[in-house]
Amino acid sequence: PICSLDFMFSRKAVFEFAKTEGMDIEELELELIDAGLEEIEEEDGVVLVYGDYTNFGSLNSAFDRLGIALTKATLERIANTPIQLTAEQMVDIEKIIEKVEDDEDVQALYTNIG
């Protein structure tokens, strides 16, 4: 059986790549807006780009055109309202998640843990 709470998540195209020397993130953002970019963030030399899942192909093509080598290009479900849990709660949740992921019938598991 499929257990889905689609209303809790947004389907997103997610791309990751290493920031190269001389790469201007603001300029890159302008280049990618027409391809469907919704958000771009950079931290510790790693750039993450998010767009609606329907723009996966156009964003992927834009990275090819720009010669950017991607380290990740996936479709993911991002929580619309992430929740924060205490360390104690996380211990219990991590046990449950591990058991679910160990089930060979589970293809993907997404949570709204922030």
Coordinates of N, CA and C in Angstrom, one line a residue:
P1 N 0.8 -1.2 0.0 CA 0.0 0.0 0.0 C 0.9 1.3 0.0
I2 N 0.3 2.3 -0.6 CA 1.1 3.6 -0.7 C 0.5 4.5 0.4
C3 N 1.3 5.0 1.2 CA 0.9 6.0 2.2 C 1.5 7.3 1.8
S4 N 0.6 8.2 1.5 CA 1.0 9.5 1.0 C 0.2 10.7 1.6
L5 N 1.0 11.7 1.9 CA 0.4 12.9 2.4 C 0.9 14.1 1.6
D6 N 0.5 14.0 0.3 CA 1.0 14.9 -0.7 C 0.8 16.4 -0.3
F7 N -0.3 16.7 0.4 CA -0.6 18.0 0.7 C 0.4 18.7 1.6
M8 N 1.2 17.8 2.3 CA 2.2 18.3 3.3 C 3.5 18.6 2.6
F9 N 3.7 18.3 1.3 CA 5.0 18.4 0.6 C 4.8 19.1 -0.7
S10 N 5.8 19.8 -1.2 CA 5.9 20.3 -2.5 C 7.0 19.5 -3.3
R11 N 6.6 19.1 -4.5 CA 7.6 18.4 -5.3 C 8.5 19.4 -6.0
K12 N 9.8 19.1 -5.8 CA 10.8 20.1 -6.3 C 11.9 19.4 -7.1
A13 N 12.4 20.1 -8.0 CA 13.6 19.7 -8.7 C 14.8 20.3 -7.9
V14 N 15.7 19.4 -7.5 CA 16.9 19.9 -6.7 C 18.2 19.5 -7.4
F15 N 19.0 20.6 -7.5 CA 20.3 20.4 -8.2 C 21.4 20.9 -7.2
E16 N 22.5 20.2 -7.2 CA 23.6 20.5 -6.4 C 24.9 20.5 -7.2
F17 N 25.8 21.5 -6.9 CA 27.1 21.5 -7.6 C 28.0 22.3 -6.7
A18 N 29.3 22.2 -7.0 CA 30.4 22.9 -6.3 C 30.5 24.3 -6.9
K19 N 30.6 25.3 -6.1 CA 30.8 26.6 -6.6 C 32.3 26.7 -7.0
T20 N 32.5 27.2 -8.2 CA 33.8 27.3 -8.8 C 34.3 28.7 -8.5
E21 N 35.6 28.9 -8.6 CA 36.3 30.2 -8.4 C 35.8 31.1 -9.5
G22 N 35.3 32.3 -9.1 CA 34.9 33.3 -10.0 C 33.4 33.2 -10.4
M23 N 32.7 32.1 -9.8 CA 31.3 32.0 -10.1 C 30.5 33.0 -9.4
D24 N 29.7 33.8 -10.1 CA 28.9 34.8 -9.5 C 27.5 34.3 -9.3
I25 N 27.1 34.0 -8.0 CA 25.8 33.4 -7.7 C 24.6 34.3 -8.2
E26 N 24.7 35.6 -8.0 CA 23.7 36.5 -8.5 C 23.5 36.4 -10.0
E27 N 24.6 36.4 -10.7 CA 24.6 36.3 -12.2 C 24.0 35.0 -12.6
L28 N 24.4 33.9 -11.9 CA 23.8 32.6 -12.2 C 22.3 32.5 -11.9
E29 N 21.9 33.2 -10.9 CA 20.5 33.2 -10.6 C 19.7 33.8 -11.7
L30 N 20.2 34.9 -12.3 CA 19.5 35.6 -13.4 C 19.5 34.7 -14.6
E31 N 20.6 33.9 -14.8 CA 20.6 33.0 -16.0 C 19.6 31.9 -15.8
L32 N 19.3 31.5 -14.6 CA 18.5 30.3 -14.4 C 17.0 30.6 -14.2
I33 N 16.7 31.9 -14.0 CA 15.2 32.2 -13.7 C 14.3 31.8 -14.8
D34 N 14.7 32.0 -16.1 CA 13.9 31.7 -17.2 C 13.7 30.2 -17.3
A35 N 14.7 29.4 -16.8 CA 14.6 27.9 -16.8 C 13.8 27.4 -15.7
G36 N 13.3 28.2 -14.8 CA 12.4 27.8 -13.7 C 13.0 27.8 -12.3
L37 N 14.1 28.5 -12.1 CA 14.7 28.6 -10.8 C 13.7 29.3 -9.8
E38 N 13.5 28.7 -8.6 CA 12.7 29.3 -7.6 C 13.6 29.8 -6.5
E39 N 14.7 29.1 -6.2 CA 15.6 29.4 -5.1 C 17.0 28.9 -5.3
I40 N 18.0 29.7 -4.9 CA 19.4 29.3 -5.0 C 20.0 29.7 -3.7
E41 N 20.8 28.8 -3.2 CA 21.6 29.1 -1.9 C 22.9 28.4 -2.0
E42 N 23.9 29.1 -1.4 CA 25.3 28.6 -1.4 C 25.8 28.6 0.1
E43 N 26.4 27.5 0.4 CA 27.0 27.4 1.7 C 28.2 26.5 1.7
D44 N 29.3 27.0 2.2 CA 30.6 26.3 2.2 C 31.0 25.7 0.8
G45 N 30.8 26.5 -0.2 CA 31.2 26.1 -1.5 C 30.3 25.2 -2.2
V46 N 29.1 24.8 -1.6 CA 28.1 24.0 -2.3 C 26.9 24.8 -2.6
V47 N 26.5 24.7 -3.9 CA 25.3 25.5 -4.4 C 24.2 24.6 -4.5
L48 N 23.0 25.0 -4.0 CA 21.8 24.2 -4.2 C 20.8 25.1 -4.9
V49 N 20.2 24.5 -5.9 CA 19.2 25.2 -6.8 C 17.9 24.4 -6.7
Y50 N 16.8 25.1 -6.4 CA 15.4 24.5 -6.3 C 14.5 25.1 -7.4
G51 N 13.7 24.2 -7.9 CA 12.7 24.7 -8.9 C 11.5 23.7 -8.8
D52 N 10.4 24.1 -9.4 CA 9.2 23.2 -9.4 C 9.6 22.0 -10.2
Y53 N 9.1 20.8 -9.8 CA 9.4 19.6 -10.5 C 9.2 19.6 -12.0
T54 N 8.2 20.4 -12.4 CA 7.9 20.4 -13.9 C 9.0 21.1 -14.7
N55 N 9.9 21.8 -14.0 CA 11.0 22.5 -14.6 C 12.4 21.8 -14.5
F56 N 12.3 20.5 -14.2 CA 13.5 19.7 -14.0 C 14.3 19.7 -15.3
G57 N 13.6 19.4 -16.4 CA 14.3 19.3 -17.7 C 14.9 20.6 -18.2
S58 N 14.2 21.7 -18.0 CA 14.7 23.0 -18.5 C 15.9 23.5 -17.6
L59 N 15.8 23.2 -16.3 CA 16.9 23.6 -15.5 C 18.1 22.7 -15.8
N60 N 17.9 21.4 -16.0 CA 19.0 20.5 -16.3 C 19.7 20.9 -17.6
S61 N 18.9 21.3 -18.6 CA 19.4 21.8 -19.9 C 20.2 23.1 -19.7
A62 N 19.8 23.9 -18.8 CA 20.5 25.2 -18.6 C 21.8 24.9 -17.9
F63 N 21.9 24.0 -17.0 CA 23.2 23.6 -16.4 C 24.2 23.1 -17.5
D64 N 23.6 22.2 -18.4 CA 24.5 21.7 -19.5 C 25.0 22.9 -20.4
R65 N 24.1 23.8 -20.7 CA 24.4 24.9 -21.6 C 25.5 25.8 -20.9
L66 N 25.4 25.9 -19.6 CA 26.4 26.8 -18.8 C 27.6 26.0 -18.5
G67 N 27.7 24.7 -18.8 CA 28.9 23.9 -18.5 C 29.1 23.7 -17.0
I68 N 28.0 23.6 -16.2 CA 28.1 23.4 -14.8 C 28.0 21.9 -14.5
A69 N 29.0 21.3 -13.9 CA 29.0 19.9 -13.6 C 28.2 19.6 -12.3
L70 N 27.1 19.0 -12.4 CA 26.2 18.7 -11.2 C 26.7 17.5 -10.4
T71 N 26.6 17.6 -9.1 CA 26.9 16.5 -8.2 C 25.6 15.8 -7.8
K72 N 24.5 16.5 -8.0 CA 23.2 15.9 -7.7 C 22.1 16.6 -8.6
A73 N 21.2 15.8 -9.1 CA 20.0 16.3 -9.9 C 18.9 15.3 -9.6
T74 N 18.0 15.7 -8.7 CA 16.9 14.8 -8.3 C 15.6 15.5 -8.2
L75 N 14.5 14.7 -8.1 CA 13.2 15.2 -7.7 C 13.0 14.8 -6.3
E76 N 12.6 15.8 -5.4 CA 12.4 15.6 -4.0 C 11.1 16.2 -3.6
R77 N 10.7 15.7 -2.4 CA 9.5 16.3 -1.8 C 10.0 17.1 -0.6
I78 N 9.7 18.4 -0.6 CA 10.1 19.3 0.5 C 8.9 19.6 1.4
A79 N 9.1 19.5 2.7 CA 8.0 19.8 3.6 C 7.5 21.2 3.5
N80 N 6.2 21.4 3.4 CA 5.7 22.8 3.4 C 5.7 23.4 4.8
T81 N 5.6 22.7 5.8 CA 5.6 23.2 7.2 C 6.5 22.3 8.1
P82 N 7.8 22.5 8.0 CA 8.7 21.7 8.8 C 8.5 21.9 10.3
I83 N 8.7 20.8 11.0 CA 8.5 20.8 12.5 C 9.9 20.7 13.2
Q84 N 10.0 21.2 14.3 CA 11.2 21.0 15.1 C 11.0 20.1 16.3
L85 N 11.9 19.2 16.5 CA 11.7 18.2 17.6 C 12.9 18.3 18.5
T86 N 12.7 17.8 19.8 CA 13.7 17.8 20.8 C 14.7 16.7 20.5
A87 N 15.8 16.7 21.1 CA 16.8 15.6 21.0 C 16.2 14.3 21.4
E88 N 15.4 14.3 22.5 CA 14.7 13.1 23.0 C 13.7 12.5 21.9
Q89 N 12.9 13.4 21.3 CA 12.0 13.0 20.3 C 12.7 12.5 19.1
M90 N 13.8 13.1 18.7 CA 14.5 12.6 17.5 C 15.1 11.2 17.7
V91 N 15.5 10.8 18.9 CA 16.0 9.5 19.1 C 14.9 8.5 18.8
D92 N 13.6 8.7 19.2 CA 12.5 7.8 18.9 C 12.2 7.8 17.4
I93 N 12.1 9.0 16.9 CA 11.8 9.2 15.5 C 12.8 8.5 14.6
E94 N 14.1 8.6 14.9 CA 15.1 8.0 14.1 C 15.0 6.4 14.1
K95 N 14.6 5.9 15.3 CA 14.4 4.4 15.3 C 13.2 4.0 14.4
I96 N 12.2 4.8 14.4 CA 11.0 4.5 13.5 C 11.4 4.6 12.0
I97 N 12.1 5.7 11.7 CA 12.6 5.9 10.3 C 13.5 4.8 9.9
E98 N 14.4 4.3 10.7 CA 15.3 3.2 10.4 C 14.5 2.0 10.1
K99 N 13.5 1.7 10.9 CA 12.7 0.5 10.7 C 11.9 0.5 9.4
V100 N 11.4 1.7 9.1 CA 10.6 1.9 7.8 C 11.5 1.7 6.6
E101 N 12.7 2.4 6.7 CA 13.7 2.3 5.6 C 14.2 0.9 5.4
D102 N 14.3 0.1 6.4 CA 14.8 -1.3 6.3 C 13.8 -2.2 5.6
D103 N 12.5 -1.8 5.4 CA 11.5 -2.5 4.7 C 11.8 -2.5 3.2
E104 N 12.0 -3.7 2.6 CA 12.4 -3.7 1.2 C 11.3 -3.2 0.3
D105 N 10.1 -3.0 0.8 CA 9.0 -2.5 -0.1 C 9.0 -0.9 -0.1
V106 N 9.7 -0.3 0.8 CA 9.8 1.2 0.9 C 10.7 1.7 -0.2
Q107 N 10.2 2.5 -1.1 CA 11.0 3.1 -2.1 C 11.6 4.5 -1.7
A108 N 10.8 5.3 -1.0 CA 11.3 6.6 -0.5 C 10.5 7.0 0.7
L109 N 11.2 7.7 1.6 CA 10.6 8.2 2.8 C 10.9 9.7 3.0
Y110 N 9.9 10.5 3.1 CA 10.1 11.9 3.3 C 9.5 12.3 4.7
T111 N 10.1 13.2 5.4 CA 9.5 13.7 6.6 C 9.4 15.2 6.6
N112 N 8.7 15.7 7.6 CA 8.6 17.2 7.7 C 9.4 17.7 8.9
I113 N 10.4 16.9 9.3 CA 11.3 17.3 10.3 C 12.3 18.4 9.8
G114 N 12.3 19.5 10.5 CA 13.1 20.7 10.0 C 14.6 20.5 10.3

